[in-house]
CSV table of C-alpha atoms and ligand atoms in Angstrom, one decimal:
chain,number,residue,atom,x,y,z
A,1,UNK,CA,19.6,-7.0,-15.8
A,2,UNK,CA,18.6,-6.7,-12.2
A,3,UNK,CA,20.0,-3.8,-10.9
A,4,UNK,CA,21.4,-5.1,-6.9
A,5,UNK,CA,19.8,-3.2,-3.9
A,6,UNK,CA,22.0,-2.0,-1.7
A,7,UNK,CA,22.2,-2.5,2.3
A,8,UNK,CA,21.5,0.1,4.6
A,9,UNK,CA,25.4,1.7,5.2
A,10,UNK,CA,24.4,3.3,8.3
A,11,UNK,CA,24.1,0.2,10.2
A,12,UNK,CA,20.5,0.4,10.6
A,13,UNK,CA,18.1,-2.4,10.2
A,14,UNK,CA,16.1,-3.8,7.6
A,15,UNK,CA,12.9,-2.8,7.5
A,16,UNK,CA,10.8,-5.7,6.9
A,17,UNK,CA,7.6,-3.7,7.2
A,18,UNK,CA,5.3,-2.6,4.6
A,19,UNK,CA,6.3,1.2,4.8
A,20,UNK,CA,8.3,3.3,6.2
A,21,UNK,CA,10.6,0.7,4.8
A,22,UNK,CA,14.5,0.4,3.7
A,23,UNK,CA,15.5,2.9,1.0
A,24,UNK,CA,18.7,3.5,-0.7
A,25,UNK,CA,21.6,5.3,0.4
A,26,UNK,CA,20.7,7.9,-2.2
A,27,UNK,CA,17.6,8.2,-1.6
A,28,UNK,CA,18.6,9.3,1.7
A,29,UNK,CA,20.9,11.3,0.3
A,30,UNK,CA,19.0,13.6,-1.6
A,31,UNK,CA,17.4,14.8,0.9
A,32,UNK,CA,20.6,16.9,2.5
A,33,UNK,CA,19.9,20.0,0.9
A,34,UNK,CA,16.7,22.7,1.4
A,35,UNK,CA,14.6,24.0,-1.0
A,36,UNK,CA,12.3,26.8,-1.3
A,37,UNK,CA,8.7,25.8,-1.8
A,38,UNK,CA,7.8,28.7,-3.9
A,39,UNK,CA,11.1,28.2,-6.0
A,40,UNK,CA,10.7,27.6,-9.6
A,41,UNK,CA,13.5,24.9,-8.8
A,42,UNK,CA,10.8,23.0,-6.5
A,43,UNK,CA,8.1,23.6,-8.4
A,44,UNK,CA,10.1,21.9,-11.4
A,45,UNK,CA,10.3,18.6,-9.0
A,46,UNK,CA,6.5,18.7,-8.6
A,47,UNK,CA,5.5,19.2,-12.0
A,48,UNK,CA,8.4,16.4,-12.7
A,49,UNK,CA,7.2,14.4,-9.7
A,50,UNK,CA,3.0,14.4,-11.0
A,51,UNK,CA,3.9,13.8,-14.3
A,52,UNK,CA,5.7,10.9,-13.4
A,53,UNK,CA,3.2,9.1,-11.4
A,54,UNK,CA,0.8,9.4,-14.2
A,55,UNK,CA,3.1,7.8,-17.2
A,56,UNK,CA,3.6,5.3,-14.5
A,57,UNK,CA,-0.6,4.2,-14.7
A,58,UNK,CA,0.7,2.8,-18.3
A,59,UNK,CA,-2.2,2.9,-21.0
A,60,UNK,CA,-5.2,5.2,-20.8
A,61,UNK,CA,-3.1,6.9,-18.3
A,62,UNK,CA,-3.9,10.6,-20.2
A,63,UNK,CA,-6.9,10.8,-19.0
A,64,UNK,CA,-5.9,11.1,-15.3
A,65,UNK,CA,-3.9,13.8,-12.8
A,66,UNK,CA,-1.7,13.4,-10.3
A,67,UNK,CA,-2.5,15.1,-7.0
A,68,UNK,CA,0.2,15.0,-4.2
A,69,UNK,CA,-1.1,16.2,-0.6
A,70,UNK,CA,0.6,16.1,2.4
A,71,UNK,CA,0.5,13.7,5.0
A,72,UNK,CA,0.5,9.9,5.8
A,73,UNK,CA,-2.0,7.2,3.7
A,74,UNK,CA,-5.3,7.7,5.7
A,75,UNK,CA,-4.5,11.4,5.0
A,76,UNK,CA,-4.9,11.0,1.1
A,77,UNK,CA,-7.9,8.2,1.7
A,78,UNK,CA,-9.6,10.2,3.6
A,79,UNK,CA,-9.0,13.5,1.1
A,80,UNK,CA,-10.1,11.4,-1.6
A,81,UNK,CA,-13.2,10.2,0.0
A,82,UNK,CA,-14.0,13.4,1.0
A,83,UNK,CA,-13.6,15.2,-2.5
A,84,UNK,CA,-15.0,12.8,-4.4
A,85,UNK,CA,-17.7,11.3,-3.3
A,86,UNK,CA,-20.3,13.8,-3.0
A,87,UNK,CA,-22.3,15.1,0.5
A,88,UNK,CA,-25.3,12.9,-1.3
A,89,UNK,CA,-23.8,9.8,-2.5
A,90,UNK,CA,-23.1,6.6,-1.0
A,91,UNK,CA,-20.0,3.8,-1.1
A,92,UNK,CA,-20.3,0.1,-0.8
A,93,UNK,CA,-16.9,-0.8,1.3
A,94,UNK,CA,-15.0,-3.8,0.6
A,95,UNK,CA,-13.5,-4.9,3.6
A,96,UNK,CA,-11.3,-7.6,4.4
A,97,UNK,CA,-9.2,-6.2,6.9
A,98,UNK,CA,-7.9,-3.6,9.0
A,99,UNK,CA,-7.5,-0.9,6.2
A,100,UNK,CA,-11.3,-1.8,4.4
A,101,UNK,CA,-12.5,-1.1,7.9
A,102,UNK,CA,-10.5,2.0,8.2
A,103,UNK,CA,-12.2,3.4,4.8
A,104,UNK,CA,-15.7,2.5,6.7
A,105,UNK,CA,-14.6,4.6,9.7
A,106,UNK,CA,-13.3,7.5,7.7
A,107,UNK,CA,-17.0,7.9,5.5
A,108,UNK,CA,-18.9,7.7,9.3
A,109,UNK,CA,-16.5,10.3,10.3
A,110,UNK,CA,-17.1,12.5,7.2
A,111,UNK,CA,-20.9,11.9,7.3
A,112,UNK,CA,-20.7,9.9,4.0
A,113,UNK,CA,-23.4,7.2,3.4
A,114,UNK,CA,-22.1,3.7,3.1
A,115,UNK,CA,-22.9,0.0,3.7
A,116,UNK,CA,-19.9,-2.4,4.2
A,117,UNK,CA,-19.3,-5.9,2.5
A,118,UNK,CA,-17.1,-7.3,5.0
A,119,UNK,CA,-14.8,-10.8,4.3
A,120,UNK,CA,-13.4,-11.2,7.3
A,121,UNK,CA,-9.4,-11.9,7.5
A,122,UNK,CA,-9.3,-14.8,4.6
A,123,UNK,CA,-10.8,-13.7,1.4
A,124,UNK,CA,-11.4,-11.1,-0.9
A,125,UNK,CA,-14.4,-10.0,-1.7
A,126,UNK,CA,-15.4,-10.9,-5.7
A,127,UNK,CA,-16.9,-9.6,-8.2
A,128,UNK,CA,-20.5,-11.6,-8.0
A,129,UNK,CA,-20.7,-10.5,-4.4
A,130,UNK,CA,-20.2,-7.0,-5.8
A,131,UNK,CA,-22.6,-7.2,-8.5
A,132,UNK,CA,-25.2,-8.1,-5.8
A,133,UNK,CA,-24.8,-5.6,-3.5
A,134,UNK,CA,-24.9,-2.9,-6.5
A,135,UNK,CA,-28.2,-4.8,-7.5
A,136,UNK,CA,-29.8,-4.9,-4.1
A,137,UNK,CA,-29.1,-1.0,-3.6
A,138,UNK,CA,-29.4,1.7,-6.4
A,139,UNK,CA,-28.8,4.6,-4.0
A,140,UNK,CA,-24.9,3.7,-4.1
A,141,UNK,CA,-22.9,5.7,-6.2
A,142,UNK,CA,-19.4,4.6,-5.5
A,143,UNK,CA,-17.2,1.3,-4.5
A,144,UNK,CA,-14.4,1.4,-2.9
A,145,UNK,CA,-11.9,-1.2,-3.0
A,146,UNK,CA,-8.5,-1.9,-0.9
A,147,UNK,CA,-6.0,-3.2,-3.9
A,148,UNK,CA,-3.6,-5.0,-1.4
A,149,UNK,CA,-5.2,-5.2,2.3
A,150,UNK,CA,-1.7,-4.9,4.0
A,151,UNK,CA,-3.1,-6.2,7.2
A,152,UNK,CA,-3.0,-9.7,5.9
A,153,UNK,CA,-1.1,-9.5,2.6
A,154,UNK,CA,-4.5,-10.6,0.4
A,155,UNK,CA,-4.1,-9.1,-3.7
A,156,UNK,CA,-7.5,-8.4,-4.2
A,157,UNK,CA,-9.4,-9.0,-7.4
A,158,UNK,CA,-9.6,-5.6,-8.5
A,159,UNK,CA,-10.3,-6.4,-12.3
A,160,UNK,CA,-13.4,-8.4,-11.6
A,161,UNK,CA,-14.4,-5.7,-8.7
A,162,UNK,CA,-14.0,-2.8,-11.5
A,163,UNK,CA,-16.1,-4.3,-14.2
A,164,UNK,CA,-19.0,-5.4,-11.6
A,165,UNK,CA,-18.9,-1.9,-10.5
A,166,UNK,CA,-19.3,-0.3,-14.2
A,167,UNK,CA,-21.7,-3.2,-15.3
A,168,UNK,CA,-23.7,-1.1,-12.9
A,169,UNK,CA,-23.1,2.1,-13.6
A,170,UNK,CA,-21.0,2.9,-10.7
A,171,UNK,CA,-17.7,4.2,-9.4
A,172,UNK,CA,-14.5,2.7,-7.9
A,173,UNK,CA,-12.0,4.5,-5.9
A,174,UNK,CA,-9.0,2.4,-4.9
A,175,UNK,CA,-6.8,2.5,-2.1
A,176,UNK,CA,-3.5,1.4,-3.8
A,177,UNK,CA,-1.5,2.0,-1.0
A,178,UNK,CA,0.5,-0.6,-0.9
A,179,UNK,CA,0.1,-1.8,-4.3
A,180,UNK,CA,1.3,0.7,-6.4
A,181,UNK,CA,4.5,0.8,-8.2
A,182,UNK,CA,4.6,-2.7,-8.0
A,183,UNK,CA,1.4,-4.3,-9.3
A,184,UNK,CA,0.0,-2.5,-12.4
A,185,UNK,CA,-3.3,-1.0,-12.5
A,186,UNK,CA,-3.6,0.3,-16.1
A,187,UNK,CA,-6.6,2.1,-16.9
A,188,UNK,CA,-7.0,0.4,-20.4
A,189,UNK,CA,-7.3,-2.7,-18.4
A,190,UNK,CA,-9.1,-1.7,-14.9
A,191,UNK,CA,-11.3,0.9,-15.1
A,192,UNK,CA,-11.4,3.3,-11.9
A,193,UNK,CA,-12.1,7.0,-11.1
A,194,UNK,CA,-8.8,7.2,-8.2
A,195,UNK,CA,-6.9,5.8,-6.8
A,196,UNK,CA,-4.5,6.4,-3.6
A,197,UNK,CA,-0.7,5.5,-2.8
A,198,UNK,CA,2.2,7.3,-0.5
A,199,UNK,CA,5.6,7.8,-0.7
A,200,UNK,CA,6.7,5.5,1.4
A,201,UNK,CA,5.5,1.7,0.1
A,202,UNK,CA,6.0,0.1,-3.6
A,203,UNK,CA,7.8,3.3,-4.9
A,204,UNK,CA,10.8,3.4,-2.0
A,205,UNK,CA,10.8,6.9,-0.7
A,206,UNK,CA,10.1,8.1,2.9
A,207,UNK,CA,6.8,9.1,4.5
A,208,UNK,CA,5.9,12.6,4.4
A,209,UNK,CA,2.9,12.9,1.6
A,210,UNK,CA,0.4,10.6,-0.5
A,211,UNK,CA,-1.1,11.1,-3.8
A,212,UNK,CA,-4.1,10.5,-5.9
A,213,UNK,CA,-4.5,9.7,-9.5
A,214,UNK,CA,-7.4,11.2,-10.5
A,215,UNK,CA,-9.5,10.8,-13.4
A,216,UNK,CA,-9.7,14.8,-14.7
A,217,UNK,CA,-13.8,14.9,-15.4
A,218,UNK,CA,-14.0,13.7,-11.3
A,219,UNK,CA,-11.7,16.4,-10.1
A,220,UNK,CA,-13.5,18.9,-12.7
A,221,UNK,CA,-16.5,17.9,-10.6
A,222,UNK,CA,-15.6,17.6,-7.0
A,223,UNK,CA,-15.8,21.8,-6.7
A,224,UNK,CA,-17.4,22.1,-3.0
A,225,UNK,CA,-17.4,18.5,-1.6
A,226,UNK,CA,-14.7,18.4,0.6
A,227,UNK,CA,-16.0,19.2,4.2
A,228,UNK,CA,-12.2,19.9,5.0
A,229,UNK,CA,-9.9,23.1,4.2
A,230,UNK,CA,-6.6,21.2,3.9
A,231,UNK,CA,-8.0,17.7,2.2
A,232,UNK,CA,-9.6,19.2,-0.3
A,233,UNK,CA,-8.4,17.3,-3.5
A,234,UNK,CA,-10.2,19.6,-6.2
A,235,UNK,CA,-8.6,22.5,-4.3
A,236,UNK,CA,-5.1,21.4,-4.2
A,237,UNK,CA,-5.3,20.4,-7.9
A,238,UNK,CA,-6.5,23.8,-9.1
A,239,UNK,CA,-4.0,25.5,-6.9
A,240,UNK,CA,-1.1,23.3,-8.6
A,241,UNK,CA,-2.3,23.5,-12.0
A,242,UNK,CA,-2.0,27.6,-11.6
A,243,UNK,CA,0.7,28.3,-9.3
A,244,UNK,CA,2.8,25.0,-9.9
A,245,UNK,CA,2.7,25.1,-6.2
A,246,UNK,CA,1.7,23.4,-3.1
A,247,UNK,CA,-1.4,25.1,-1.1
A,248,UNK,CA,0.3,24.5,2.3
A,249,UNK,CA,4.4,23.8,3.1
A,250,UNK,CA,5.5,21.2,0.8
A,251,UNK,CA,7.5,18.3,2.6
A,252,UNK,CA,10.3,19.3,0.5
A,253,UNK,CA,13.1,16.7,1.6
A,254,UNK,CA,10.7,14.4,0.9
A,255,UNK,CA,9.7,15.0,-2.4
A,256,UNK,CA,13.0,15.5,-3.4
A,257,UNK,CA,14.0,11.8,-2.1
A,258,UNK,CA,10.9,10.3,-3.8
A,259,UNK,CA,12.0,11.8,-7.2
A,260,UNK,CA,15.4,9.5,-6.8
A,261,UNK,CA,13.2,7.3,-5.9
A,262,UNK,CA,11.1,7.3,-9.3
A,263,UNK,CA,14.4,7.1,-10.7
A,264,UNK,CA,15.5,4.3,-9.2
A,265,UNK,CA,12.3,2.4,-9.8
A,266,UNK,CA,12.2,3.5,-13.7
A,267,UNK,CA,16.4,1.7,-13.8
A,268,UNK,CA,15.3,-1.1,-12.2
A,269,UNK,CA,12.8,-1.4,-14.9
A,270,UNK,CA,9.4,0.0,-13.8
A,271,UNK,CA,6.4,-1.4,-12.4
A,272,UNK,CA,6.8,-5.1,-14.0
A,273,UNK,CA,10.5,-5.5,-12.8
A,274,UNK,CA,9.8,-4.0,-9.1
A,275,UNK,CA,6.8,-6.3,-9.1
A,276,UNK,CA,8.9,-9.6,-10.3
A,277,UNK,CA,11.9,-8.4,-7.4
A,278,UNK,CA,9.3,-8.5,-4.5
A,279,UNK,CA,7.8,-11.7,-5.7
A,280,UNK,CA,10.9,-13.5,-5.9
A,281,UNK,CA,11.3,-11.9,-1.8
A,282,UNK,CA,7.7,-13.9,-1.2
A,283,UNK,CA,8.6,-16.7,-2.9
A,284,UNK,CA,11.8,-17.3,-1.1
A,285,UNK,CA,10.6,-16.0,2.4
A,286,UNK,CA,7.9,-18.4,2.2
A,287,UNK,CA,9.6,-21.7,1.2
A,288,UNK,CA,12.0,-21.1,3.9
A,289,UNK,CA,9.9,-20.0,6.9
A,290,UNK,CA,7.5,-23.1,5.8
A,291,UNK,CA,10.7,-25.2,5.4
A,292,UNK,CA,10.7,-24.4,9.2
A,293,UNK,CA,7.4,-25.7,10.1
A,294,UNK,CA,5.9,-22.0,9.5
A,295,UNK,CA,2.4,-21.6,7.7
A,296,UNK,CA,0.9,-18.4,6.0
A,297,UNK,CA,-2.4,-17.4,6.5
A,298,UNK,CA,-3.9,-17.5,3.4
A,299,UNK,CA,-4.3,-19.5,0.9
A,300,UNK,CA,-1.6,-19.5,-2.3
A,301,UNK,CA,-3.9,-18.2,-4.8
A,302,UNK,CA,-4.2,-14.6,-2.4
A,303,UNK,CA,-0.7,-14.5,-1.2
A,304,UNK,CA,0.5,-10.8,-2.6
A,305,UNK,CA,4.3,-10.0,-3.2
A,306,UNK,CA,3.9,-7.3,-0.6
A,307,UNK,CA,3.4,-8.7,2.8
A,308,UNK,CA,3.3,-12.2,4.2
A,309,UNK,CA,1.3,-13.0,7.3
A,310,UNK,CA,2.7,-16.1,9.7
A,311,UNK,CA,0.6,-17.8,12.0
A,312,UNK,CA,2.5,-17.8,15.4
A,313,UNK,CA,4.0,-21.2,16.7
A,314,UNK,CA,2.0,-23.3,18.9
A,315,UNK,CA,4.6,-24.5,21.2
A,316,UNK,CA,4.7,-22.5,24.4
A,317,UNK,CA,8.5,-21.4,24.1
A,318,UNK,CA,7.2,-19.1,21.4
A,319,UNK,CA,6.4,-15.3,22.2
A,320,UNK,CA,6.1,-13.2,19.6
A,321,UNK,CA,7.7,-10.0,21.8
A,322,UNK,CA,11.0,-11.9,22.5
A,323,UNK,CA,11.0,-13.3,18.6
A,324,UNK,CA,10.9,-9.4,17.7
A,325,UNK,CA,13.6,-8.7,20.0
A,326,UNK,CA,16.1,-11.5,19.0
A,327,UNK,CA,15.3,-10.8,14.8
A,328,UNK,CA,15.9,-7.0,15.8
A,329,UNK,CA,19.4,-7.9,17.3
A,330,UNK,CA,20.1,-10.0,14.2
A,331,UNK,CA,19.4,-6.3,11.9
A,332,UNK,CA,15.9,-7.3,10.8
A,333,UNK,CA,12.8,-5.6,12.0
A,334,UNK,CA,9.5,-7.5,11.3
A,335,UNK,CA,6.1,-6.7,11.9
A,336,UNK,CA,3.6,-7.6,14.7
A,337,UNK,CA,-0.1,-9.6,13.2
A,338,UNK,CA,-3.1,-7.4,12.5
A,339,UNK,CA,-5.7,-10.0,12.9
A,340,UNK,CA,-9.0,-10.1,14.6
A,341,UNK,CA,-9.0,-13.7,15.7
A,342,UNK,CA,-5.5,-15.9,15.9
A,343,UNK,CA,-2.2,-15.1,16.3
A,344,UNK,CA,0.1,-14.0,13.9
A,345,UNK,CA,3.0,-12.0,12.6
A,346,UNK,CA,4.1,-10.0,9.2
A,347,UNK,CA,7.3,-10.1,7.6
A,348,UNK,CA,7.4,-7.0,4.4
A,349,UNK,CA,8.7,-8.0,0.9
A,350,UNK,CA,9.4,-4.6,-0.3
A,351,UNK,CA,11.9,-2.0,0.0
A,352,UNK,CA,15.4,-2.7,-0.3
A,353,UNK,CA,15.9,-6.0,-0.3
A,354,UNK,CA,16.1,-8.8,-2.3
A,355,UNK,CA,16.7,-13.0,-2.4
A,356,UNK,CA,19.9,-12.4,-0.4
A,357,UNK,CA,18.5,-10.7,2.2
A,358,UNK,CA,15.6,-12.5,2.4
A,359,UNK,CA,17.8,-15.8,2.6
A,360,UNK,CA,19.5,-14.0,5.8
A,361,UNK,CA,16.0,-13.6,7.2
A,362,UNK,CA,15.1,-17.3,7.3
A,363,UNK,CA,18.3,-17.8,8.3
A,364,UNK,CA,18.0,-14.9,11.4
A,365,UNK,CA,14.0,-16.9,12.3
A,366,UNK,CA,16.0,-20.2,12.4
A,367,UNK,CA,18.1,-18.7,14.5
A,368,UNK,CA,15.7,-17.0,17.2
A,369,UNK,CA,13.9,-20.4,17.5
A,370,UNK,CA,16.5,-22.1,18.5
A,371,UNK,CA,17.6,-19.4,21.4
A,372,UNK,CA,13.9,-19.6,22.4
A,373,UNK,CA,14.1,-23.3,22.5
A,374,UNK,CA,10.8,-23.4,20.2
A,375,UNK,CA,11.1,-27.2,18.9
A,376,UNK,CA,8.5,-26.4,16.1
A,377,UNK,CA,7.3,-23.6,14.2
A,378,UNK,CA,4.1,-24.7,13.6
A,379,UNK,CA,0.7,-23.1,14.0
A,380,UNK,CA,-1.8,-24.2,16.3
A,381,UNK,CA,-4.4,-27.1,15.2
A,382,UNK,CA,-7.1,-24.1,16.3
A,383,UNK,CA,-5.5,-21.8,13.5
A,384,UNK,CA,-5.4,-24.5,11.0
A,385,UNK,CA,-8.9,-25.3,11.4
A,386,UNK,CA,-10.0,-22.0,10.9
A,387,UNK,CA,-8.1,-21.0,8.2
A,388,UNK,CA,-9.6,-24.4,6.9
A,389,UNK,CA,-12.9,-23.6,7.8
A,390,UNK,CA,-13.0,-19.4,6.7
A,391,UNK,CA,-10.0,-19.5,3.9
A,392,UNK,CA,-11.8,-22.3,1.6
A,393,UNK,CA,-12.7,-20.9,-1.5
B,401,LIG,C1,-0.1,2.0,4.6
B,401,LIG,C2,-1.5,1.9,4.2
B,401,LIG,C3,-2.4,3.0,4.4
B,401,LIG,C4,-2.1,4.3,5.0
B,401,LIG,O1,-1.6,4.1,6.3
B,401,LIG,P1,-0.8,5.3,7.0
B,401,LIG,O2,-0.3,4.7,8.3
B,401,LIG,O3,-1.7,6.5,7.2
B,401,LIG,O4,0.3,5.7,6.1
B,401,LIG,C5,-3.7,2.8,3.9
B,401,LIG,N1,-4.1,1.7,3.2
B,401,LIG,C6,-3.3,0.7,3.0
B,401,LIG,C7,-3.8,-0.5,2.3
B,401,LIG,C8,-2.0,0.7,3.5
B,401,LIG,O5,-1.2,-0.3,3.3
């Protein structure tokens, strides 16, 4: 049933990053050809391409658009933040991590209102602690909520964080960057007004835009709130919608690689079978690295399918640059930590790869601590305390 990936033929790396990651030869492929943006040909791939995206939300998926813009992730965060959330309103952030912070810094930088509910590195923020905030503060009109915070790997609760957010009348917008196309977030389930996700993560193409799925009574309403020309959401939509085209150059090679990319991703069986393939990566990346004395940041229960965070060994033959080095020269690029307080590293479950590959990563870490002489892989007793201490819950 499971349709094999395929190694890179070029001789390139693995990506073991959390976008750009390793796509198929064919995905690849289709981008050897130019288009014309204002071709009916290309406009054909966008309508094909928005349409897509939507059907992919699953049920109650009809009452939402698809906007693509141009541009990397914070490009379409920041374009929904800044179309959506009106000059007047004001967001409750959920942080827990580099990205939730990044959300916080984009509103300061567009003038927005907000307060932040920050978690630290450990936990996700939950749907009580939501519900209190929204009581405490009835000037705030929308939440915003990081699905998968890719600086750690933690799945956050997003049905809980939803239905706090409408108990109260409010709005979420969701940064599904690195979520989408691999863990469902059906609107008959998980209420939301947006959500965001690029090219490059859960859906295998390469970077070049992002897009937003849009509940069609918000972008009917976000006429005028974009302080920007170019990330203006409710202008890009109405300019689609009547000329089937792009406002500003398309990133044509790249649209036409994601659209083999949908394809892919609808033969390997959708969102549910992309989701089961990168959780069979985690759960074999994770037995082995631990069979090696390795331990993961967080706790089971938070551990997503998209990313994996390692705490770095304690024994002073490790260094994290020369570990990099020696997995690179083995075909495998990994990821450096994002953490504010101990050491760590990441190692991606998506793209390309499957059990086989990830079985040749363990394999490749075994490997490098050896050359480095690093006796043990495991953390120091300073990390395990703290996750003890901040990751209980
Ligand atoms: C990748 C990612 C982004 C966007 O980052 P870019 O570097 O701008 O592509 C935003 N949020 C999350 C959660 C991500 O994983």
């Amino acid at each position: 049933m499971n349709k094999r990936v395929e190694p890179p033929r070029l001789g390139e790396p693995y990506l073991l990053t959390p976008g750009p990651l390793t796509t198929s030869f064919k995905v690849k492929q289709a981008m050897l050809r130019d288009w014309g943006s204002w071709d009916a040909d290309f406009r054909q791939m966008t309508a094909e391409l928005r349409a897509r995206l939507v059907a992919m939300l699953g049920d109650g998926g009809e009452a939402y658009d698809c906007v693509p813009l141009q541009g990397s992730g914070t490009f379409i965060v920041e374009a929904m933040l800044g179309s959506l959330v009106p000059r007047n309103g004001k967001v409750l952030v959920l942080a827990n991590g580099a990205y939730g912070k990044r959300a916080a810094h984009t509103l300061a930088c567009l003038g927005r209102k907000y307060v932040l509910l920050d978690k630290g590195d450990y936990l996700p923020p939950r749907g009580v602690e939501v519900a209190e905030a929204l009581a405490a503060d009835d000037k705030i009109t929308h939440v915003v909520a990081i699905h998968c915070e890719t600086s750690s790997g933690i799945l956050n609760p997003l049905a809980e964080i939803s239905e706090a957010t409408y108990a109260f009348g409010r709005k979420l917008l969701i940064d599904s960057m690195s979520a989408f196309g691999a863990i469902p977030v059906e609107p008959a389930k998980i209420r939301f007004e947006a959500l965001v996700s690029s090219a490059n993560k859960c859906i295998e193409g390469v970077p070049g835009f992002g897009f937003a799925l849009v509940r069609r009574s918000e972008l009917e309403e976000a006429s005028g709130n974009s302080h920007s020309l170019s990330l203006d959401l409710h202008a890009q939509w109405r300019h689609m919608n009547e000329t089937g085209q792009w406002r500003f150059t398309p990133p044509t090679h790249v649209v036409s690689a994601f659209l083999q990319a949908l394809t892919e991703h609808r033969e390997e069986g959708g969102v549910a079978a992309r989701g089961a393939r990168y959780a069979r990566n985690r759960d074999l990346l994770v037995t082995g690295m631990r069979g090696l004395g390795f331990e993961t940041l967080l706790n089971e229960r938070w551990l997503s399918p998209i990313i994996v965070t390692f705490f770095s060994p304690a024994d002073p033959a490790f260094s994290f640059d020369r570990f990099y080095d020696l997995m690179k020269a083995r075909g495998f690029i990994i990821y450096p930590g994002k953490l504010t307080v101990v050491e760590s590293f990441r190692i991606g479950c998506i793209g390309q790869m499957d059990e086989a590959v990830m079985h040749e990563v363990v394999r490749a870490a075994r490997a490098c601590l050896d050359e480095m002489g690093v006796g043990s892989a495991a953390p120091s007793d300073t990390a395990l305390e703290e996750r003890a201490r901040l990751g209980a819950a």
